Coordinates of C-alpha atoms in Angstrom, one line a residue:
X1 CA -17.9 -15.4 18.0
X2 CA -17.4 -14.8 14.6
X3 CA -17.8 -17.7 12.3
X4 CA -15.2 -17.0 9.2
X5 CA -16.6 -17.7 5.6
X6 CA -14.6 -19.8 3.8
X7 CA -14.2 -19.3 0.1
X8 CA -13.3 -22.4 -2.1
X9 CA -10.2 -22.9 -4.0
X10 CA -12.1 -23.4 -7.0
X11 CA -10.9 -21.3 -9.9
X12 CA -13.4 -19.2 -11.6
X13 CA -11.9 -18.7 -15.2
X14 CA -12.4 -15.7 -16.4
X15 CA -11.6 -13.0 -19.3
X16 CA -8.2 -11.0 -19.1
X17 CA -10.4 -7.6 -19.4
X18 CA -10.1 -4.5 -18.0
X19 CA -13.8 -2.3 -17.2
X20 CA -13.5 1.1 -17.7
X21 CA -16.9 2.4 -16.4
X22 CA -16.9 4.3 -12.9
X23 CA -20.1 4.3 -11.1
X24 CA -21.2 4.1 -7.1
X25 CA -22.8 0.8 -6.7
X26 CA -26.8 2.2 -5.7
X27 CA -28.9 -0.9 -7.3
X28 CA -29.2 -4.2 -6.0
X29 CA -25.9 -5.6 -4.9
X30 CA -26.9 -9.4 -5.7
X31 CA -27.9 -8.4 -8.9
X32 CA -23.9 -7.0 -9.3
X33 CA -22.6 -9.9 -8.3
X34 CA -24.6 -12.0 -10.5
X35 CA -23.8 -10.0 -13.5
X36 CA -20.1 -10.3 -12.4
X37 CA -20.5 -14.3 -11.8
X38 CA -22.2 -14.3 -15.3
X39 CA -18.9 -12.7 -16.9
X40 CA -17.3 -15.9 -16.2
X41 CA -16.7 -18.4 -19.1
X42 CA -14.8 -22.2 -19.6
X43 CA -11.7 -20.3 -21.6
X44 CA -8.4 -20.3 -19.7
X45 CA -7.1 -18.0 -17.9
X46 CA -4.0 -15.7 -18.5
X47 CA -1.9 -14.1 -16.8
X48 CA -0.2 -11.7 -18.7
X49 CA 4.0 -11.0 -18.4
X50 CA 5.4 -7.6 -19.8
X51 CA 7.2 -7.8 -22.9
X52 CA 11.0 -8.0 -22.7
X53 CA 12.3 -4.6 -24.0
X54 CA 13.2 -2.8 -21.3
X55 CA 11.2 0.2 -22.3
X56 CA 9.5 2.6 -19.8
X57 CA 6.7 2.9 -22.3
X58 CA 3.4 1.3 -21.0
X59 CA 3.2 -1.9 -22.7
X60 CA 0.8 -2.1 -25.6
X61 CA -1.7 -4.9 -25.8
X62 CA -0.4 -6.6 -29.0
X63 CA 3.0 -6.5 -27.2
X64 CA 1.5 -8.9 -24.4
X65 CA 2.7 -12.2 -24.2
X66 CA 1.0 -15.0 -21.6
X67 CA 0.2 -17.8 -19.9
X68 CA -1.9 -19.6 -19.9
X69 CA -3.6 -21.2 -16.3
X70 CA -6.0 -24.0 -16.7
X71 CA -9.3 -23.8 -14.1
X72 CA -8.5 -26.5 -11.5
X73 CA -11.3 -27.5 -8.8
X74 CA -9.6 -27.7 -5.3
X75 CA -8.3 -30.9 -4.1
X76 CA -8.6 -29.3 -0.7
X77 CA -12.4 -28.7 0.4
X78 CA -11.6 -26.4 3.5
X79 CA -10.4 -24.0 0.9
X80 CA -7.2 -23.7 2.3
X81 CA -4.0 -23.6 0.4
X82 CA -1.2 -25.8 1.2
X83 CA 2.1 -23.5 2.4
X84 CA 4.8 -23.1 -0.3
X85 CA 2.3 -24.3 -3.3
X86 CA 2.8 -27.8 -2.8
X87 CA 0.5 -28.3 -5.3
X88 CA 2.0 -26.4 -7.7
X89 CA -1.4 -24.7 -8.6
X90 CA -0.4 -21.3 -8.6
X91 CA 2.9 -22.5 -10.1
X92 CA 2.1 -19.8 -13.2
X93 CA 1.7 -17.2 -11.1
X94 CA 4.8 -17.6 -9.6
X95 CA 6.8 -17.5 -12.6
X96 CA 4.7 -14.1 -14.1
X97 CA 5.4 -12.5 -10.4
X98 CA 8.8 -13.4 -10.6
X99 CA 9.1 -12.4 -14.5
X100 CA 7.5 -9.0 -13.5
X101 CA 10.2 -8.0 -10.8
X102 CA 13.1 -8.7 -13.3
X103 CA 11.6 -6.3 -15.7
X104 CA 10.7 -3.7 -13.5
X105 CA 14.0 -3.9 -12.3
X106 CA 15.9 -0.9 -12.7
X107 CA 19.7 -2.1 -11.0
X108 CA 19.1 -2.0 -7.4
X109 CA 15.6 -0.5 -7.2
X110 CA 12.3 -2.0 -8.8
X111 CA 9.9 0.6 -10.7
X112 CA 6.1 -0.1 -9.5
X113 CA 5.1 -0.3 -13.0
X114 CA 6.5 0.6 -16.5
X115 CA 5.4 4.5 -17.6
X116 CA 3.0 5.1 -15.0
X117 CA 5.5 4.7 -12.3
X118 CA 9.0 5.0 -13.5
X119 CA 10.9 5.9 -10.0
X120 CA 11.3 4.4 -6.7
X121 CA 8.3 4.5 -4.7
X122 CA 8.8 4.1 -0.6
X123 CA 6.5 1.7 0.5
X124 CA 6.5 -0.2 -2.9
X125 CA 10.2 -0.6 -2.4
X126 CA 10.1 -2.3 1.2
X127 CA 7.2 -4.9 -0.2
X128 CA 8.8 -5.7 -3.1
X129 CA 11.4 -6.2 -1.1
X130 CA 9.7 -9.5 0.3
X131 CA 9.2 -10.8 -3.5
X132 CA 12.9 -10.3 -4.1
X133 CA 13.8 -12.8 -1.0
X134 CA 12.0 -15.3 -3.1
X135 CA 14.3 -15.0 -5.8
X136 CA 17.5 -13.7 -4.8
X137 CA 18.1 -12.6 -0.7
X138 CA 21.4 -10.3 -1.9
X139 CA 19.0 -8.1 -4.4
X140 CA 16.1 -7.9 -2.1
X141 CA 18.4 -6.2 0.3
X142 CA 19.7 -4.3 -2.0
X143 CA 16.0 -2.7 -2.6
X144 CA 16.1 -2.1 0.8
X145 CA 19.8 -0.1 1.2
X146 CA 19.0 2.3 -2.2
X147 CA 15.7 3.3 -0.6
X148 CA 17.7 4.3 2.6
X149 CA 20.0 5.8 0.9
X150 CA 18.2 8.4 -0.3
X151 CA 17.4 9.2 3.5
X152 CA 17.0 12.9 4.3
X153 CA 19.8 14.5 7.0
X154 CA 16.4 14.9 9.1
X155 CA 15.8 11.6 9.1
X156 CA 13.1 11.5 6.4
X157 CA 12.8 9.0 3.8
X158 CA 11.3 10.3 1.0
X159 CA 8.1 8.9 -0.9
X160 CA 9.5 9.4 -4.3
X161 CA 13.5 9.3 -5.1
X162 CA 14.3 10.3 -8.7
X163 CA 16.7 7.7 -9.7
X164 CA 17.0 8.8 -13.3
X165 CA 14.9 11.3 -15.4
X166 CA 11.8 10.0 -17.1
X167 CA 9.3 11.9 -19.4
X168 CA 6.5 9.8 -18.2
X169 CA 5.4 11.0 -14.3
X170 CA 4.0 14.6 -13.1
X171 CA 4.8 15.9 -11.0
X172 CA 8.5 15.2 -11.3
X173 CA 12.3 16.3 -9.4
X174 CA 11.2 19.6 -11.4
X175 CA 8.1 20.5 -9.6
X176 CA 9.8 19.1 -6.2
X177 CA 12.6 21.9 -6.5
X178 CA 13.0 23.5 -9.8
X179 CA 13.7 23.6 -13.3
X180 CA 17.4 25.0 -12.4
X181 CA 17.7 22.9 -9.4
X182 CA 15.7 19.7 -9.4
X183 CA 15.6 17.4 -6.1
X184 CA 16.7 13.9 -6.0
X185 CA 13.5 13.1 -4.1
X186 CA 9.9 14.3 -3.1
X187 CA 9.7 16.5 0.2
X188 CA 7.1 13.9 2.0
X189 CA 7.3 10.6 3.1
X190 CA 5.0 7.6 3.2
X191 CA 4.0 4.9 5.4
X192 CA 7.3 3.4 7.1
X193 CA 7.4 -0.4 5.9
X194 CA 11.0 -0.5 5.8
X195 CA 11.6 -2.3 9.6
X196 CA 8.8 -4.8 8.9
X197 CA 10.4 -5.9 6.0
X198 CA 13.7 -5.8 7.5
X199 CA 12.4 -8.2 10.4
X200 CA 11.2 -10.4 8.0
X201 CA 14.4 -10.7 5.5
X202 CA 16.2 -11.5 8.7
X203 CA 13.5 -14.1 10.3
X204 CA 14.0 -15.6 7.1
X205 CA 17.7 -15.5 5.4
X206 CA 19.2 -18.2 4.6
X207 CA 22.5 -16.5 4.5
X208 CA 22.6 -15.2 8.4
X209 CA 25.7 -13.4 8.1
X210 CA 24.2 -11.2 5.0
X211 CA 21.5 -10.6 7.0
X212 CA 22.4 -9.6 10.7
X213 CA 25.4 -7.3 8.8
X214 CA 22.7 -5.9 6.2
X215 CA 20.3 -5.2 9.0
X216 CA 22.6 -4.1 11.4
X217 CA 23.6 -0.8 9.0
X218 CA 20.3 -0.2 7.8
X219 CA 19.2 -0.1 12.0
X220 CA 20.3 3.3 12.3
X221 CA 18.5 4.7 9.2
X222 CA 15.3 2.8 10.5
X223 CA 15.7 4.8 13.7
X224 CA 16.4 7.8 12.7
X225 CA 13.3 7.5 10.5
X226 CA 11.0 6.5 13.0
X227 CA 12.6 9.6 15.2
X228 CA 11.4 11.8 12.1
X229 CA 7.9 10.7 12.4
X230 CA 7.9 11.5 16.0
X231 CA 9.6 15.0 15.7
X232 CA 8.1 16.3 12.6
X233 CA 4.4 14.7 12.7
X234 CA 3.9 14.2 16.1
X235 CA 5.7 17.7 18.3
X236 CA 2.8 17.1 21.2
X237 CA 4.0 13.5 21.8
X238 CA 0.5 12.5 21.4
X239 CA 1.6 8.9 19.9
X240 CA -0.4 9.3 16.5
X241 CA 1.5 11.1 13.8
X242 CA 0.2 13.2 11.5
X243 CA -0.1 13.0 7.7
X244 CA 0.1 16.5 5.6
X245 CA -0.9 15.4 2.0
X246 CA -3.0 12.5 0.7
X247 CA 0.2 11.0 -1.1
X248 CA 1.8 10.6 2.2
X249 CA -0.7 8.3 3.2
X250 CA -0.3 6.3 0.1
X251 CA -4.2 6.0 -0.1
X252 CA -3.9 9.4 -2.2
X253 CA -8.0 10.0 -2.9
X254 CA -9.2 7.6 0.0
X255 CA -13.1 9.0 1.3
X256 CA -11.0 9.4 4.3
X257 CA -9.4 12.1 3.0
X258 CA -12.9 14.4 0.9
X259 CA -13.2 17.0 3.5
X260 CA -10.2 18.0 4.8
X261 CA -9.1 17.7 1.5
X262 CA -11.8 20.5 0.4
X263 CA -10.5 22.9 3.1
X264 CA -7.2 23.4 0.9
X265 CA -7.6 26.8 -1.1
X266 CA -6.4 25.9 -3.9
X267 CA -3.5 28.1 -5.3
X268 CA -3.1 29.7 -8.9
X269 CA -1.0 26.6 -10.5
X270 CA 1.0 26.8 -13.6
X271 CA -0.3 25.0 -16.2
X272 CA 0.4 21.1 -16.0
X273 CA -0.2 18.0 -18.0
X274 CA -1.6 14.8 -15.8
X275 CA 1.1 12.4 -17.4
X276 CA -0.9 9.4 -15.2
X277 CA -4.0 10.0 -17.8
X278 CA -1.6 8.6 -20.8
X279 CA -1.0 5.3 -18.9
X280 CA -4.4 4.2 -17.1
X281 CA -8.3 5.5 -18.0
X282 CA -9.6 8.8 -16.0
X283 CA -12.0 6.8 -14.8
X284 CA -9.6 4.7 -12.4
X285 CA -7.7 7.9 -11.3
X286 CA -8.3 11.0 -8.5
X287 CA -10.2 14.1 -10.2
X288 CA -8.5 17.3 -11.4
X289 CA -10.1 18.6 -8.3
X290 CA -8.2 16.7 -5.9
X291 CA -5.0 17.1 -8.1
X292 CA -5.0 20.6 -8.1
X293 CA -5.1 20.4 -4.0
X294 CA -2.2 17.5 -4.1
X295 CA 0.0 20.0 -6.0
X296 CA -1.1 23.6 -3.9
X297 CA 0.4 20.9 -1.3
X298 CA 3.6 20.5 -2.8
X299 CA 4.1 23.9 -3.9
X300 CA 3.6 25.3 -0.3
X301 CA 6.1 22.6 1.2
X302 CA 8.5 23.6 -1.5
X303 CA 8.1 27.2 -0.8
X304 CA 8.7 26.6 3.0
X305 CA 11.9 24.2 1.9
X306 CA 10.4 21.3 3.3
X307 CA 11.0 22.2 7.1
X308 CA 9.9 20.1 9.2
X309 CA 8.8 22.5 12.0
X310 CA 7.0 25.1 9.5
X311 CA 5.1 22.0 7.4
X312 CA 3.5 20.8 10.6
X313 CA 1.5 24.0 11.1
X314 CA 2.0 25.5 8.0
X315 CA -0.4 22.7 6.3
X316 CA -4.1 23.2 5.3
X317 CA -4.5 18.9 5.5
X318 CA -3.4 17.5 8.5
X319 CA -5.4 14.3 9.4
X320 CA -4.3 11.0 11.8
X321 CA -4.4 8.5 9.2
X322 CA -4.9 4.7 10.2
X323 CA -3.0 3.1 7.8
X324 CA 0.5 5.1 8.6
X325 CA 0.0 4.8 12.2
X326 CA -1.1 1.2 12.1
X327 CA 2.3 0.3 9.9
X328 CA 4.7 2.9 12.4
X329 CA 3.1 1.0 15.1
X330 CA 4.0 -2.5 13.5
X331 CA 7.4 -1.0 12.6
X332 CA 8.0 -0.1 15.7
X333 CA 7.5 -3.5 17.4
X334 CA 9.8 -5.2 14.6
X335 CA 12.2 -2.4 15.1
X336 CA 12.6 -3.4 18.8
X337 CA 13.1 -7.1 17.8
X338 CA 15.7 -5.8 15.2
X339 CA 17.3 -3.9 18.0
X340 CA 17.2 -6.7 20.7
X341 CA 18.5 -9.1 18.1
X342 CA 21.9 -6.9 16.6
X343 CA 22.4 -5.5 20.6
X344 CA 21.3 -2.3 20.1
X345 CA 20.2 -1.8 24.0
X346 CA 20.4 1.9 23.7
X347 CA 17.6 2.1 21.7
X348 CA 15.3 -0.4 23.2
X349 CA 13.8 2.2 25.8
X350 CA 13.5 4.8 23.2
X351 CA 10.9 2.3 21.0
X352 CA 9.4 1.0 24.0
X353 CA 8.3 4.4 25.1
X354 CA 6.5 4.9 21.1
X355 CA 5.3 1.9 21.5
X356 CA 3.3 2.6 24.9
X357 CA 2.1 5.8 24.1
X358 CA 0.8 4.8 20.9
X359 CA -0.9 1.4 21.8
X360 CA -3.2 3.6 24.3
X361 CA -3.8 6.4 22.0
X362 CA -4.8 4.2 19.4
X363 CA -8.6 3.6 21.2
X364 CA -9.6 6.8 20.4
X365 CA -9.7 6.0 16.5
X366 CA -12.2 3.3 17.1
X367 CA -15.7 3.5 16.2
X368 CA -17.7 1.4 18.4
X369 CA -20.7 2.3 16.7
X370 CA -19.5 1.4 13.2
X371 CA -17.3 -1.5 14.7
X372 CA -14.4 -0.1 12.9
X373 CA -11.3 2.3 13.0
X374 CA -11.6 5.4 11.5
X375 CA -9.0 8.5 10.8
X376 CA -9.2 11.9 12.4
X377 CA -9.2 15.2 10.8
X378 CA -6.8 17.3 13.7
X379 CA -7.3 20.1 12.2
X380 CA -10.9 20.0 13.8
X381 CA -10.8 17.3 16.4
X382 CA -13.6 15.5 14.9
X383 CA -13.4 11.4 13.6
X384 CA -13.8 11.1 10.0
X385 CA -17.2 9.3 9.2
X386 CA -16.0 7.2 6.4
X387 CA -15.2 3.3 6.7
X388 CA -12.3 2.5 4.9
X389 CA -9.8 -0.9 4.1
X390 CA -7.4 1.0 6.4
X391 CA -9.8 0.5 9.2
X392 CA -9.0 -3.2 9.4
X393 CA -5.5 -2.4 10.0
X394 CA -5.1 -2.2 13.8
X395 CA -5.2 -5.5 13.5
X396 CA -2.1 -6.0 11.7
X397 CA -0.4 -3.1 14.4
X398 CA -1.9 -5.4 17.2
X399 CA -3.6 -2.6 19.0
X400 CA -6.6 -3.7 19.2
X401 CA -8.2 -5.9 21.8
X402 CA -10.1 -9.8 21.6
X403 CA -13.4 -7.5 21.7
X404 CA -12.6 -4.9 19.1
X405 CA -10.8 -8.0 16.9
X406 CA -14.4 -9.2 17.1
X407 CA -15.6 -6.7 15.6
X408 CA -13.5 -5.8 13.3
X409 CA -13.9 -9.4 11.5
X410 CA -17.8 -9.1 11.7
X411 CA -17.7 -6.0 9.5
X412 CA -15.1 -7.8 7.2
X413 CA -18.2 -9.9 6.9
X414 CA -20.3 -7.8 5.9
X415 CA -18.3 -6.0 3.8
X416 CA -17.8 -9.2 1.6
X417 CA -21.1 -10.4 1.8
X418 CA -21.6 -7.1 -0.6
X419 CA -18.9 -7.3 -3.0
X420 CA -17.5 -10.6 -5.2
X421 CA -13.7 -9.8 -3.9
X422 CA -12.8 -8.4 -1.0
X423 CA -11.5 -6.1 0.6
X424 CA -12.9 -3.1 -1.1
X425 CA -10.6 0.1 0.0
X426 CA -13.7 2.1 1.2
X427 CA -17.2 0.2 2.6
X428 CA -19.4 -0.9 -0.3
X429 CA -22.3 0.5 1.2
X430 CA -20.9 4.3 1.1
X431 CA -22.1 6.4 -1.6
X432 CA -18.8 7.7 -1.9
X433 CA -18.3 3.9 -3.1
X434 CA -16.4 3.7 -7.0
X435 CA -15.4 -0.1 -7.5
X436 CA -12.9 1.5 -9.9
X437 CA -11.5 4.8 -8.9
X438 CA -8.2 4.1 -7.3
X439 CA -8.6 4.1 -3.4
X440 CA -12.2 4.4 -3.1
X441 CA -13.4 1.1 -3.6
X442 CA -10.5 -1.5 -5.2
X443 CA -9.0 -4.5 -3.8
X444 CA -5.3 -3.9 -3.3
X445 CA -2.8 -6.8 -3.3
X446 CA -0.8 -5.4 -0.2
X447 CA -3.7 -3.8 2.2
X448 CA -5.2 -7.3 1.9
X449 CA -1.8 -9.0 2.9
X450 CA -1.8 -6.6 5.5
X451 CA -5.3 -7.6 7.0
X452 CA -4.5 -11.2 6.7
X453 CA -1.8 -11.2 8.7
X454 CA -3.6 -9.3 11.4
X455 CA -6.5 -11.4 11.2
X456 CA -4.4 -14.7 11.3
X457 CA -2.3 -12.9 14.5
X458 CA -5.9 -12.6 16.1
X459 CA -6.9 -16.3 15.3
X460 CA -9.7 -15.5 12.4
X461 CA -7.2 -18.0 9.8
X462 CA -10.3 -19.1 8.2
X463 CA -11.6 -15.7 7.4
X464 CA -7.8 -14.9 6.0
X465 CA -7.6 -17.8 3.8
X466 CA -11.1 -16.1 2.5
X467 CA -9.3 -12.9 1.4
X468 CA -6.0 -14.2 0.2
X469 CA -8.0 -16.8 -1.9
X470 CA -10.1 -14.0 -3.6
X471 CA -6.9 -11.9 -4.5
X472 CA -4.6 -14.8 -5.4
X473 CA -8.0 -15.1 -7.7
X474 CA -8.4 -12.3 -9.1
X475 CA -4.6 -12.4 -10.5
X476 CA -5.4 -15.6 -11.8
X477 CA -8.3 -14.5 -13.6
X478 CA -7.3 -10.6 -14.7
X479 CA -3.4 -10.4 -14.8
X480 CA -1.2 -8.7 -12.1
X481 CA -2.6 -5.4 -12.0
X482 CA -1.8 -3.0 -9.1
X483 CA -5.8 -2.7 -8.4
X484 CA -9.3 -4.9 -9.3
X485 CA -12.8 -4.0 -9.1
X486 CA -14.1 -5.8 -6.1
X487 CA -17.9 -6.3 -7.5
X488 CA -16.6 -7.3 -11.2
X489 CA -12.5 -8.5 -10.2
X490 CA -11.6 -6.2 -13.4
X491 CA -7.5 -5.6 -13.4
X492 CA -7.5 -1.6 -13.0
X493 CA -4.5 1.3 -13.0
X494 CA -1.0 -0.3 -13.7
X495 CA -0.6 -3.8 -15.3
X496 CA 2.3 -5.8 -15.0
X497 CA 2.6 -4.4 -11.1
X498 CA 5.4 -5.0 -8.8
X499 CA 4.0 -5.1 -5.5
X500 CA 0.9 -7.3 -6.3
X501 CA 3.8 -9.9 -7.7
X502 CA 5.6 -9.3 -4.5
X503 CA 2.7 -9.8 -2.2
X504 CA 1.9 -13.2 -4.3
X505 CA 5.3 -14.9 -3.7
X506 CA 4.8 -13.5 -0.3
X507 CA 1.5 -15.6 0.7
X508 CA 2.4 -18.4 -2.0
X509 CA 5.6 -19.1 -0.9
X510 CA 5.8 -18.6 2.6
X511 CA 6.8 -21.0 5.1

């Protein structure tokens, strides 16, 4: 059995510092952490809040105001965190998280991050969702109902809906349709988070009637959604969908994702400006090379008007991600709960039958050799060799067995016995490895909440604590940024990031 490192409370204080340098990590990994360790220093820590002017401009440094956190050592030697924050240690970053969500919000929808992400995102939306029940139950629904109400007559909810125009993002509702006819919303979808965080706005209302009538009109839309995936991704009722461009995945420029990704000729584009490159350093972001394959994507989709029968072999990327199948998987078992709990019989059969097919099909992504999950590239049967965060998410679909669960937590291991923070989005050992580049390599705030509530599901709490602890630090240290450099815990790409606030009331806070 595994024995589960526990990290201490203790806070590490730390410089509010961002590190622009992008390398793969080939020397001596004690060495990194030691020069990450050394970094350290006796000044308190801030946590940064956005400044209070509304603008969709990316916040300037000199407009930064914070607050300062004093390094406490924990009263608690286990290392684990009383539920709630009895303590009130992490009182300050309560407040910032909670400051953050007002000022992203944008009236019924919250913006990821100011400039960099002025629209709604999909799978942003449902998690920040959850931070919004900490605050106000009415307006965390309400992120919830204008993200389904942008749902497709198909059934699709889109990744991107274009609320209101903004300068500030490529490619925009222009690029998605046209300049004489711009869409209201992107043409793909992302992973389907909606029904998990429905279940758990329910589970935990405090006004029941809001709930069980807010949940019982957004049921339909969940369905028809999850009846999307299945028509449209999934024609030979295999029980995996498929994902058709890196974006849908929401792990845009994962490892995962280099080869099939290379396979896309890419088209003669029109000249086009990377907006993203004004907001956050090169060095954190996917190359021109992968861009110019995101948008041949796009451009093909919009030339076959998004139908859903063409797309699905029409496509030049068509992989079985993990981490859309492992979320459509969990969102399927809350959507049967949903459905059991507002009397919706009819459609109990219907979910059970995705549910089956998909809890058998889902051995045939795991790598016994490299005791891990791994995505397939359909276009050529074959399992894709790289290890990524989104491997450890079976876990949190409860698909895999007591044996595989093993596993599963002894890589985790291993994987943080090689970094300072974990979990690094692609395995630290990789060459393909970039502590800084976006998905191949950063911790993300939501992917770990995700793997801590598998792991605690499977009984590895101890080894939960250990990655909830190391992101709850790193926000403590660095600010709420929407990534961190797992070997240094730099703040990287966005600051002042609604989901990593959302997922921080989420584990502080919870019952």
């Amino acid at each position: 059995m595994v024995m589960p490192k526990v990290a201490s409370a203790t806070s590490m204080p730390g410089l509010l510092a961002s590190s622009f340098a992008c390398t793969n990590v080939t020397g001596d990994m004690d060495d990194l952490k030691a020069r990450a360790f050394a970094s350290a220093t006796a000044t308190p820590v801030n946590i940064s809040l956005p400044p209070k002017d509304g603008a969709d401009g990316a916040p300037k440094a000199s407009e930064q105001s914070s607050i300062n956190l004093k390094a406490e050592a924990a009263s608690n030697n286990s290392g684990l965190r009383p539920r709630a924050d009895a303590s009130g240690k992490y009182s300050a970053i309560i407040e910032a998280s909670k400051e953050i969500l007002k000022q992203n919000d944008r009236g019924g929808y919250t913006i990821p991050a100011k400039g960099l992400y002025p629209y709604q995102w999909n799978w942003d939306s449902a998690l920040v969702a959850l931070g919004w029940a900490s605050l106000d139950e009415t307006r965390a629904w309400e992120e919830l109902e204008k993200l389904l109400s942008a749902q497709w007559n198909d059934g699709m909810v889109p990744h991107i809906v274009f609320h209101q125009p903004s300068p500030t993002y490529f490619p925009g509702p222009e690029i998605w349709g046209s300049v004489e006819s711009p869409r209201g919303s992107t043409g793909i979808t992302q992973p389907p988070v909606a029904a998990i965080s429905v279940r758990r706005l329910f589970e935990s209302a405090h006004d029941k009637e809001l709930a069980l009538k807010t949940a019982t009109e957004l049921f339909p839309k969940l369905l028809a959604w999850h009846r999307w995936f299945y028509k449209a991704r999934d024609p030979e009722g295999t029980g995996l969908v498929a994902t058709l461009h890196p974006w849908e995945s929401g792990m845009d420029n994962s490892p995962a994702w280099d080869e099939a990704l290379e396979r896309v000729p890419v088209a003669k584009l029109p000249p086009y400006e990377r907006r993203d490159l004004g907001h956050v350093n090169s060095a954190m972001r996917p190359r021109k090379e992968e861009y110019d394959r995101y948008l041949t994507l796009v451009y093909l989709f919009r030339d076959a008007d998004y139908d859903l029968k063409k797309l699905y072999n029409l496509s030049t990327f068509r992989v079985t991600d993990l981490c859309t199948n492992s979320i459509l998987h969990r969102a399927n078992l809350d959507l049967q709960w949903l459905a059991r709990q507002i009397g919706r019989d009819d459609a109990d059969q219907e979910i059970a039958t995705w549910i089956a097919r998909t809890q058998v099909a889902f051995n045939s992504l795991y790598d016994p050799a490299a005791q891990i999950y791994k995505c397939r590239d359909q276009l050529t049967g074959q399992m894709i060799d790289a290890s990524t965060s989104a491997g450890f998410l079976p876990l949190f679909a409860r698909v895999a067995d007591t044996a595989q669960a093993a596993a599963l937590a002894a890589t985790l291991e291993r994987w943080l016995k090689k970094v300072r923070y974990g979990v690094p989005s692609c395995d630290p050992t990789d060459a393909r490895f970039e502590p800084l580049r976006y998905w191949r390599g950063p911790v993300w705030a939501i992917v770990n909440w995700m793997i801590t509530d598998g792991l605690r599901a499977y009984g590895y709490d101890a080894l939960a604590e250990t990655v909830e602890l190391h992101t709850l630090e790193l926000v403590e240290q660095h600010g709420i940024y929407e990534y961190f450099d797992p070997v240094t815990g730099a703040g990287a790409g966005g600051s002042y990031f609604s989901w990593t606030a959302a997922m921080c009331l989420a584990w502080i806070l919870r019952p």
